[in-house]
CSV table of C-alpha atoms in Angstrom, one decimal:
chain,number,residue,atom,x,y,z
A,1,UNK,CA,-16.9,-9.7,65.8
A,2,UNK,CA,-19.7,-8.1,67.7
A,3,UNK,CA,-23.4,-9.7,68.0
A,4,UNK,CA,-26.2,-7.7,69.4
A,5,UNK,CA,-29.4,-9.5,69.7
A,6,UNK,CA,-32.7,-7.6,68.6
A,7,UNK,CA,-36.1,-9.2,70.0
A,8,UNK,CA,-39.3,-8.0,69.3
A,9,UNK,CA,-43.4,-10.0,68.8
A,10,UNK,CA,-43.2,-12.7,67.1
A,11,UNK,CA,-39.4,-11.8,65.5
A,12,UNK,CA,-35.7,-11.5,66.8
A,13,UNK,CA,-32.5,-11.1,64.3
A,14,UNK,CA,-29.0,-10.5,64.8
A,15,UNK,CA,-26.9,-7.1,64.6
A,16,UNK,CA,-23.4,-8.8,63.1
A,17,UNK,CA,-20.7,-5.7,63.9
A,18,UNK,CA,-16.5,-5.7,62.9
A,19,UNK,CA,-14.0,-5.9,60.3
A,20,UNK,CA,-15.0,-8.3,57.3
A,21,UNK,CA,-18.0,-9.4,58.9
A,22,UNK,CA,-19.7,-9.3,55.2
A,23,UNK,CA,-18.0,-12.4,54.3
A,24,UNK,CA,-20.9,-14.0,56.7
A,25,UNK,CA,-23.6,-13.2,54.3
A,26,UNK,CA,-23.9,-16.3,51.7
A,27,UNK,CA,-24.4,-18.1,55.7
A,28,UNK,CA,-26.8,-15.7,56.5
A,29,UNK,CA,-29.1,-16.3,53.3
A,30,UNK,CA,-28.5,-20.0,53.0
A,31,UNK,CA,-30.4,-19.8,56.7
A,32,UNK,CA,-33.0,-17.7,54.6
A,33,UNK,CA,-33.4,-20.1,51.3
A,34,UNK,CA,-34.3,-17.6,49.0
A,35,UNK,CA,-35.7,-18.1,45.8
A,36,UNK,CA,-33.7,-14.9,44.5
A,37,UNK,CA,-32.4,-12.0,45.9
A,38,UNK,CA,-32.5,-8.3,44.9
A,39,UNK,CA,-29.8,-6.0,46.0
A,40,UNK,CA,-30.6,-2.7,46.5
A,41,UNK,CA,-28.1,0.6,46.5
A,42,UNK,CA,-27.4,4.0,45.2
A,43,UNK,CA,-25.1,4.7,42.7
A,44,UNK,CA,-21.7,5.5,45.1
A,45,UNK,CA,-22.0,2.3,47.1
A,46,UNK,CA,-22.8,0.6,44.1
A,47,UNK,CA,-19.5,1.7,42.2
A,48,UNK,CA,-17.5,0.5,45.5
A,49,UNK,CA,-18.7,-2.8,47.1
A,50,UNK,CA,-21.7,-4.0,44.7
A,51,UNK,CA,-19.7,-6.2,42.6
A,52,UNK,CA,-18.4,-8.0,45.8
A,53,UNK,CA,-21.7,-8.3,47.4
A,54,UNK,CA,-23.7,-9.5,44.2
A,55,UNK,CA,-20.8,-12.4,44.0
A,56,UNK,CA,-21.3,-13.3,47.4
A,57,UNK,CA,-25.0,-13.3,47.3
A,58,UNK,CA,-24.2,-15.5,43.8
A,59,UNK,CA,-23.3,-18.4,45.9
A,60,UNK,CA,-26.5,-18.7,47.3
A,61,UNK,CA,-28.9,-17.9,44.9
A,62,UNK,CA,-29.7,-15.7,41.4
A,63,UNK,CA,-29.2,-12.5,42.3
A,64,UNK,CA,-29.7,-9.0,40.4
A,65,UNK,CA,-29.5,-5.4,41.5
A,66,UNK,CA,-30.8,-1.7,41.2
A,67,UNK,CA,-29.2,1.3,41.5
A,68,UNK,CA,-30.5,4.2,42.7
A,69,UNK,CA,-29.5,8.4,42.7
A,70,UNK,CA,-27.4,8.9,45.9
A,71,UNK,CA,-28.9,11.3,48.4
A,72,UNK,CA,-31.8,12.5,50.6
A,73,UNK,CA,-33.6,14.3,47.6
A,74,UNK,CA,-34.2,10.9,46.0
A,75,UNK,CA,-36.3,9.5,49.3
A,76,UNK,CA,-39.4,9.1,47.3
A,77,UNK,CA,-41.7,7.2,45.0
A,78,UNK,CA,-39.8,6.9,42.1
A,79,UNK,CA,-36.8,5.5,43.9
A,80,UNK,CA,-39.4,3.3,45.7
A,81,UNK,CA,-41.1,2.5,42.3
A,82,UNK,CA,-38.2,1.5,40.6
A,83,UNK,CA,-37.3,-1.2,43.3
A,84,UNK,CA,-40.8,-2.8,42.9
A,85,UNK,CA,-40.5,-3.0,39.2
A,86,UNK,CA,-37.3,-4.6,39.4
A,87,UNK,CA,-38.7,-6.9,41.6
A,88,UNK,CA,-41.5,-7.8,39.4
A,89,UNK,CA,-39.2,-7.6,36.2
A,90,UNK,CA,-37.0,-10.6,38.0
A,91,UNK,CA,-39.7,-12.2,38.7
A,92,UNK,CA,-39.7,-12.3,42.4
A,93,UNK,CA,-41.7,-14.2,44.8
A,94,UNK,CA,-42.5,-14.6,48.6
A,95,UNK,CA,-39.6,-16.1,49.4
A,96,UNK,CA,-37.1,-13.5,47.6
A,97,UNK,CA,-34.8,-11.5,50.1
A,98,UNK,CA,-34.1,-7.9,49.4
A,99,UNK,CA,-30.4,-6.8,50.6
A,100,UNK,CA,-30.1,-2.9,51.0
A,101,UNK,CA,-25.9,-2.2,50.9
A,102,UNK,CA,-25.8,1.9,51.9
A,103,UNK,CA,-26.4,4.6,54.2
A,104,UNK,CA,-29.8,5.1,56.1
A,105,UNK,CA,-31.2,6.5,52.3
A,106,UNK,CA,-30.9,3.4,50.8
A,107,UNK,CA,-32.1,0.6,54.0
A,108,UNK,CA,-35.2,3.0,54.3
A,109,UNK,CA,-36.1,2.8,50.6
A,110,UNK,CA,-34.9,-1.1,50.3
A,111,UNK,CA,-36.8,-2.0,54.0
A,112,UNK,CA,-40.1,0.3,52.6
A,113,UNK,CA,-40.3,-1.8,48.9
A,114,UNK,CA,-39.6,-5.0,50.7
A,115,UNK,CA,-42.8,-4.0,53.1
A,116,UNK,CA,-45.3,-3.4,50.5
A,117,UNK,CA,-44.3,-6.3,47.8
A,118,UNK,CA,-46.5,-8.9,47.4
A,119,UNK,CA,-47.5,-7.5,51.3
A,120,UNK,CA,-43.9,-8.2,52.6
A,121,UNK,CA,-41.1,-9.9,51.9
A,122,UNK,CA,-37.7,-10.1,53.6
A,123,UNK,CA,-34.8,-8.0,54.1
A,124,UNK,CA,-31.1,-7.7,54.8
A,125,UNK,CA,-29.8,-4.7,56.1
A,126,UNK,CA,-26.2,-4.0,55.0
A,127,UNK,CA,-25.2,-0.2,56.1
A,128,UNK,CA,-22.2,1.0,54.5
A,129,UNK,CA,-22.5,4.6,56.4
A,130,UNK,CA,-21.7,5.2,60.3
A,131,UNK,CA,-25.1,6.3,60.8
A,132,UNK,CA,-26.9,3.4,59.4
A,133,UNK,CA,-25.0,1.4,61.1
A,134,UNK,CA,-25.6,2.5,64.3
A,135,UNK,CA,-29.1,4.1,64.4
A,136,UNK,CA,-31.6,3.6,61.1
A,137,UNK,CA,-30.6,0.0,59.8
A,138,UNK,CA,-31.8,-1.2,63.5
A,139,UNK,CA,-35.1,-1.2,64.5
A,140,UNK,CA,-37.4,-1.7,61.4
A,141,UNK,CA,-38.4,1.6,60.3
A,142,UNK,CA,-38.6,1.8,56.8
A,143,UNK,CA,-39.9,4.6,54.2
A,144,UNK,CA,-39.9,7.6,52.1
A,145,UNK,CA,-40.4,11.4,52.2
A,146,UNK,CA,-43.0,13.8,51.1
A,147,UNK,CA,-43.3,17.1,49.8
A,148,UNK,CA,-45.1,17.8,53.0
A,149,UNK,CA,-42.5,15.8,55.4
A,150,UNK,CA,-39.8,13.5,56.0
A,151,UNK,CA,-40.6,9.8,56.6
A,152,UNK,CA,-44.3,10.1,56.5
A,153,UNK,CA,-44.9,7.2,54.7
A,154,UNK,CA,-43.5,3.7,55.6
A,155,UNK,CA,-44.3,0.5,57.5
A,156,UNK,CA,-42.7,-0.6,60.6
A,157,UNK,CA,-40.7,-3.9,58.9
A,158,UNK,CA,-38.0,-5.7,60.5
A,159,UNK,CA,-34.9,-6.8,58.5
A,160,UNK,CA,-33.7,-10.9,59.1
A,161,UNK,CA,-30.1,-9.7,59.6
A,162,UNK,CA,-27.9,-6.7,59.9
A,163,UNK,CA,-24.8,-6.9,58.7
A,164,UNK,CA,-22.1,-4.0,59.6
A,165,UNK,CA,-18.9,-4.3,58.1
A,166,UNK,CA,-16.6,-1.6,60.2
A,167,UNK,CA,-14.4,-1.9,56.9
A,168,UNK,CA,-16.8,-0.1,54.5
A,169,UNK,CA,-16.1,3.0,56.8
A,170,UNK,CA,-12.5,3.5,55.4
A,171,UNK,CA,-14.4,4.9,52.3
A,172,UNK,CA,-16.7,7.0,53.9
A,173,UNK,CA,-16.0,11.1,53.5
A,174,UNK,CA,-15.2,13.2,56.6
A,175,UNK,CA,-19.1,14.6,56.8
A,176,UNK,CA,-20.9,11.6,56.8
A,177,UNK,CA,-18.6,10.1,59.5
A,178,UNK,CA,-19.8,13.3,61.4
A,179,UNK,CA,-23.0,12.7,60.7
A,180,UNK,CA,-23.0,9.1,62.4
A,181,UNK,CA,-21.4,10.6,65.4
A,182,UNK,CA,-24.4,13.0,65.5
A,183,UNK,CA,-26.6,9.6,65.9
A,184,UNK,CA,-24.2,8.2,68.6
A,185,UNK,CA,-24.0,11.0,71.1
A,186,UNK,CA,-27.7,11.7,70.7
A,187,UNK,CA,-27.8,7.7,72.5
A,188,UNK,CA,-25.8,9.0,75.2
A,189,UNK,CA,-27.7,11.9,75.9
A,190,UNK,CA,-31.4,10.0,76.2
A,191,UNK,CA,-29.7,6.8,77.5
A,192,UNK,CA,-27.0,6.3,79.0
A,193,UNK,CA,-24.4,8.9,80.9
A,194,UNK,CA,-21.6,6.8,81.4
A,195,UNK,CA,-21.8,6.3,77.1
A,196,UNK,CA,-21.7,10.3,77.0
A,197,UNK,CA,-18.5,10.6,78.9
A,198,UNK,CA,-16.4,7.8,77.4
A,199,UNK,CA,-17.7,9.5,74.1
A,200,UNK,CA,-15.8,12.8,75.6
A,201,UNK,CA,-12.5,11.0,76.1
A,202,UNK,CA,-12.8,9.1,73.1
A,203,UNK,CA,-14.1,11.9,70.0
A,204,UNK,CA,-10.9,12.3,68.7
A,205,UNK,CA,-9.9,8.7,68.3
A,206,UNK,CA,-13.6,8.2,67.2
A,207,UNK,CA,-13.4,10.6,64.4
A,208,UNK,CA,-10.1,9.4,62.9
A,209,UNK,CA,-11.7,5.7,62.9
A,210,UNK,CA,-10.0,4.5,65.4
A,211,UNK,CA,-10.6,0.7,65.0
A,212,UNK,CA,-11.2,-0.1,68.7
A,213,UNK,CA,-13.0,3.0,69.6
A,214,UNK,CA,-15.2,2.1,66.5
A,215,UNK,CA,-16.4,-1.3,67.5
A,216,UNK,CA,-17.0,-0.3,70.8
A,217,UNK,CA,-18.9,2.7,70.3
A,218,UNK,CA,-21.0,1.0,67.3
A,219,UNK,CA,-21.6,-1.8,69.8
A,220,UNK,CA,-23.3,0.1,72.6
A,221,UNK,CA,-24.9,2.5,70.5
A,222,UNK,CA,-26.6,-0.8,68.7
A,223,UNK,CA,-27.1,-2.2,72.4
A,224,UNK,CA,-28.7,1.0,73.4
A,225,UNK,CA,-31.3,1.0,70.3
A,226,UNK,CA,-31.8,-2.7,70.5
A,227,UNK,CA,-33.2,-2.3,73.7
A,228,UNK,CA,-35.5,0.0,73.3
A,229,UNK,CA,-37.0,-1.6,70.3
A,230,UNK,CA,-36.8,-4.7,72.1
A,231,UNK,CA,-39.5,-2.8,74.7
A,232,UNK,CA,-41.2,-0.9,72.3
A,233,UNK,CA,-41.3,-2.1,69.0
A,234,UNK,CA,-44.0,0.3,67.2
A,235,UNK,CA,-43.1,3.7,69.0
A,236,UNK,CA,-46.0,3.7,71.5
A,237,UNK,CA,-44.0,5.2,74.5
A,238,UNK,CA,-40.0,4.8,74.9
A,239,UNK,CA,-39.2,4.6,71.5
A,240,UNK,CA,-40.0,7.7,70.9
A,241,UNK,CA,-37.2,9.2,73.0
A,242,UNK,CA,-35.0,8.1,70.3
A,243,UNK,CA,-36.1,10.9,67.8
A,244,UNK,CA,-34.2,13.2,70.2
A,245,UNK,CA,-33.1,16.5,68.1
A,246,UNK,CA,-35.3,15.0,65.5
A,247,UNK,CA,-38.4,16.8,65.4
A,248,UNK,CA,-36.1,20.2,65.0
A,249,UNK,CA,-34.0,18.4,62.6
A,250,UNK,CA,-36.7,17.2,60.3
A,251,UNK,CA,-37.4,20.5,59.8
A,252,UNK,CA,-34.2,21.9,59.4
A,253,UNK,CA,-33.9,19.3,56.7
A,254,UNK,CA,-37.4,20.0,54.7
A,255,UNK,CA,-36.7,24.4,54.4
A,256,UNK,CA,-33.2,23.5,53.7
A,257,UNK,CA,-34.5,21.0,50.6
A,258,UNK,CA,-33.5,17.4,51.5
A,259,UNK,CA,-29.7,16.7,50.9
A,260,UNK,CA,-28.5,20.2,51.8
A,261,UNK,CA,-28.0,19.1,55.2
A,262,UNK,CA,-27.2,15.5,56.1
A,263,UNK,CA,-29.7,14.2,58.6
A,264,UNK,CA,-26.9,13.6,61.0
A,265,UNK,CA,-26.3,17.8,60.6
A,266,UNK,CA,-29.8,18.5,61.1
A,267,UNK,CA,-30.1,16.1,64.1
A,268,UNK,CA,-27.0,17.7,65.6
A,269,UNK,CA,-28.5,21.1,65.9
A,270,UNK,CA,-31.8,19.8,66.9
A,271,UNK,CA,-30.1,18.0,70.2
A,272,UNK,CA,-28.6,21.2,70.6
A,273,UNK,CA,-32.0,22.9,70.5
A,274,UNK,CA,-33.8,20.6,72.6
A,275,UNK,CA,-30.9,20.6,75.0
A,276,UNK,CA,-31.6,24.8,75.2
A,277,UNK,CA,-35.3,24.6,75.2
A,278,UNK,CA,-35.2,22.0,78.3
A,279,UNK,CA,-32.9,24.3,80.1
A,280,UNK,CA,-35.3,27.4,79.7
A,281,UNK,CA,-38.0,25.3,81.1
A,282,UNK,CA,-35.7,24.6,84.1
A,283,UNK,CA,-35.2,21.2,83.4
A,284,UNK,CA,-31.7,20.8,83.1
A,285,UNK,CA,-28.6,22.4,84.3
A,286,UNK,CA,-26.4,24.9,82.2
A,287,UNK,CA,-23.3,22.9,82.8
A,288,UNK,CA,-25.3,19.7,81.1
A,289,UNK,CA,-26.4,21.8,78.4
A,290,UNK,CA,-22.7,23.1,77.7
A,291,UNK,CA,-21.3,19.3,77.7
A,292,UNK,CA,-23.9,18.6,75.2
A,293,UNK,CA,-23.1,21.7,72.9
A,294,UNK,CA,-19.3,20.9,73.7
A,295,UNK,CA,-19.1,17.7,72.4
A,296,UNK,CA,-21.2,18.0,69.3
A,297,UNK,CA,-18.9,20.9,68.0
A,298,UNK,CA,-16.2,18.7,69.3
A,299,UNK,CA,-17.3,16.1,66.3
A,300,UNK,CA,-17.0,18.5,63.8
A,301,UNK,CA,-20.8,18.9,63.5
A,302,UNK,CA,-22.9,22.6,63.7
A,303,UNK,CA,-24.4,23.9,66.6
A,304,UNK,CA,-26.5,26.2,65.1
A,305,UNK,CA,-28.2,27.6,62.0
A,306,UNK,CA,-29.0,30.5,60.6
A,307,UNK,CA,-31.0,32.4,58.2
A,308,UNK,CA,-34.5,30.1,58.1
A,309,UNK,CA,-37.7,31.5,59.4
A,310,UNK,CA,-38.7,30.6,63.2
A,311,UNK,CA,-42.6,30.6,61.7
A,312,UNK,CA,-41.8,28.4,59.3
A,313,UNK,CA,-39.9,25.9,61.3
A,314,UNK,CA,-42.5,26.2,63.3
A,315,UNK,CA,-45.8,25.3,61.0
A,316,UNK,CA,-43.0,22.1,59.4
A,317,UNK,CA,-42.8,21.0,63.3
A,318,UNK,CA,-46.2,20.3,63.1
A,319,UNK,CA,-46.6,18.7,60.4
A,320,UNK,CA,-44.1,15.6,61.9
A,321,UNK,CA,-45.1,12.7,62.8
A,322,UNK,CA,-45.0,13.0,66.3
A,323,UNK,CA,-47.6,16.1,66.7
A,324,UNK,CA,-50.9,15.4,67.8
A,325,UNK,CA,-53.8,17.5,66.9
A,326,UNK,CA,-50.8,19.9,64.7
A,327,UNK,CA,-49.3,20.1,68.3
A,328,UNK,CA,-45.6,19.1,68.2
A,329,UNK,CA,-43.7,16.5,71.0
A,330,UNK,CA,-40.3,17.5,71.6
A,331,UNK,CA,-37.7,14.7,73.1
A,332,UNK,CA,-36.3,16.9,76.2
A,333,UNK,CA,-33.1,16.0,78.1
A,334,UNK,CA,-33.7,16.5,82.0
A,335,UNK,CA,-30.0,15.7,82.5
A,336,UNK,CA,-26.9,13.7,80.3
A,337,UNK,CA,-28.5,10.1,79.4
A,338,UNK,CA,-32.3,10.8,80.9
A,339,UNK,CA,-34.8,12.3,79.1
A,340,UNK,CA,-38.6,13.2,79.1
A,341,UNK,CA,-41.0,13.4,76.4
A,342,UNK,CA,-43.5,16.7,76.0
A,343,UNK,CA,-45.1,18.8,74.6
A,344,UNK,CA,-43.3,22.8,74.8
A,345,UNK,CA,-45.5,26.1,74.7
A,346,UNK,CA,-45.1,27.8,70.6
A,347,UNK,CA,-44.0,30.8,72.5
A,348,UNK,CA,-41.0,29.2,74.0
A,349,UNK,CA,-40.1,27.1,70.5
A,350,UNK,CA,-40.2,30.6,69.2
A,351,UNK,CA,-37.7,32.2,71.9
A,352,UNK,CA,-35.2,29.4,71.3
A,353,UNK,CA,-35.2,29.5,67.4
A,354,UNK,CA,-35.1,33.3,67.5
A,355,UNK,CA,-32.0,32.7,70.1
A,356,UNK,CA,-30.2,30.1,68.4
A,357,UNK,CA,-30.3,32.0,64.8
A,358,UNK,CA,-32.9,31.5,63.1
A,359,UNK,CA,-35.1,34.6,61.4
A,360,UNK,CA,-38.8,35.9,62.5
């Protein structure tokens, strides 16, 4: 077992990472006390490892569940809703913990309802996807999407634990592994060049869940992220740099209709783009740019898309969250594991789309 140490104001918890590690949860909520507990998941986790967690949680305290729809297009009030009636239904109180056991749908969702009930209660993260586990069950971001945008409401609210059981990956389909690894190169190519290249000698053996290569790459991507949380809890500076391939990706994801592309997909070609647009503005080097695009198609993830509008891409850019004033911020890398944050003329956003696939 793995623990990485996440330190922010006023709060610190503990990444738990490796095989079996969710036979530490009873310990982790008898340090808790809870009055109840309320675990959260969608319905395809729920058919594989809910039974198992509810009786562990059992041991500890009175413990129910809800089940939500699996996938992106249920990121939204009524999933949200239904967690808070539960919680009321049960009767919980200030000192219930909420577990989310899923992928990054279902900790955002579980983290967001936990914010906002009775004005914040706790949390356990449990991530039962590769992506979660390494990216969006760290760090305290919680929330839901909009018709206008993803993740544009939520609260920054920090779980008391994650727990990451490398074992739930063995049920995990082919794709969403992909989309995890989408997560973990994007750390290497903001953070951290010596990551990048053992991710280069390693993809193969990462893919096919290699147990070794898993627990080291999990580790240092959750290192990575830690840190920069750690330094920048609330996204005022360096934590932005970790929406790399993000603010393309969002939306990618929104004109596509949420759950047609993973968010590990849409992050994938959004590196890609960002990688393309820094290189136009002479930022980084062609060879760099080629790594990047090499290894990404190298995990079995896209490159590119095709046949959305450049305009409307556009217009969805700047509607994210990190435009000021309607004017986008793009994450650019300046070389393999450094990267700078700015803001890129339309006319040039428009070049690369139009370049890279995408219609007028």
């Amino acid at each position: 077992m793995k623990e990485v140490q996440v330190n922010v104001p006023g709060h610190s918890y503990t990444i738990k990472l490796g095989s079996g590690v969710i036979k530490d949860l009873p310990a982790e909520l008898k340090r808790l006390n809870p009055s109840s507990c309320l675990i959260v998941t969608n319905i395809t986790v729920g058919s594989l490892y809910l039974k198992k967690v509810s009786e562990l949680c059992n041991t500890v305290c009175r413990t129910e569940s809800v089940v939500l729809p699996d996938g992106e297009a249920y990121k939204d009030w009524n999933s949200v809703s239904a967690i808070l009636e539960k919680l009321a239904s049960m009767g919980a109180d200030r000192k219930s913990v909420v577990i989310a056991l899923g992928g990054g749908v279902v900790g955002d969702l579980a983290g967001f309802a936990a914010a906002i009930y009775m004005r914040g209660i706790r949390f356990i993260q449990v991530p039962t996807t590769l992506l979660a586990m390494v990216d969006s069950s760290v760090g305290g971001k919680t929330g839901m999407n909009m018709t206008a945008g993803k993740n544009l409401v939520g609260a920054f609210h920090q779980p008391e634990a994650v727990i990451a059981d490398s074992d739930f990956l063995r049920t995990l389909p082919e794709r969403e592994i992909g989309a995890g690894i989408a997560e973990i190169i994007k750390h290497g190519v903001l953070a951290d060049k010596d990551y990048f290249e053992e991710l280069e000698r390693d993809m193969e053996k990462l893919r096919a869940l290699d147990p070794e290569t898993v627990a080291e790459v999990v580790g240092r991507s959750c290192e990575i992220k830690a840190g920069v949380v750690s330094r920048d809890e609330k996204e005022k500076g360096e934590r932005a740099k970790l929406n790399l391939g993000h603010t393309f990706g969002h939306a990618i994801e929104k004109l596509t209709g949420y759950g047609t592309w993973l968010h590990g997909e849409a992050v994938a070609v959004g590196t890609v783009l960002a990688a393309v647009t820094a290189e136009k503005q002479g930022k980084i080097n062609r060879d760099d740019v080629k790594r990047i695009r090499d290894l990404i198609h190298r995990a079995g993830l896209p490159v590119r898309i095709s046949g959305i509008s450049a305009a409307k891409a556009i217009e969805a850019m700047k509607g994210d969250k990190k435009s000021t004033k309607g004017v986008p911020h793009f994450i650019l890398p300046v070389a393999i594991g450094t990267t700078v944050i700015e803001e890129v003329p339309e006319s040039l956003i428009r070049e690369v789309l139009l370049e890279e696939g995408y219609q007028p």
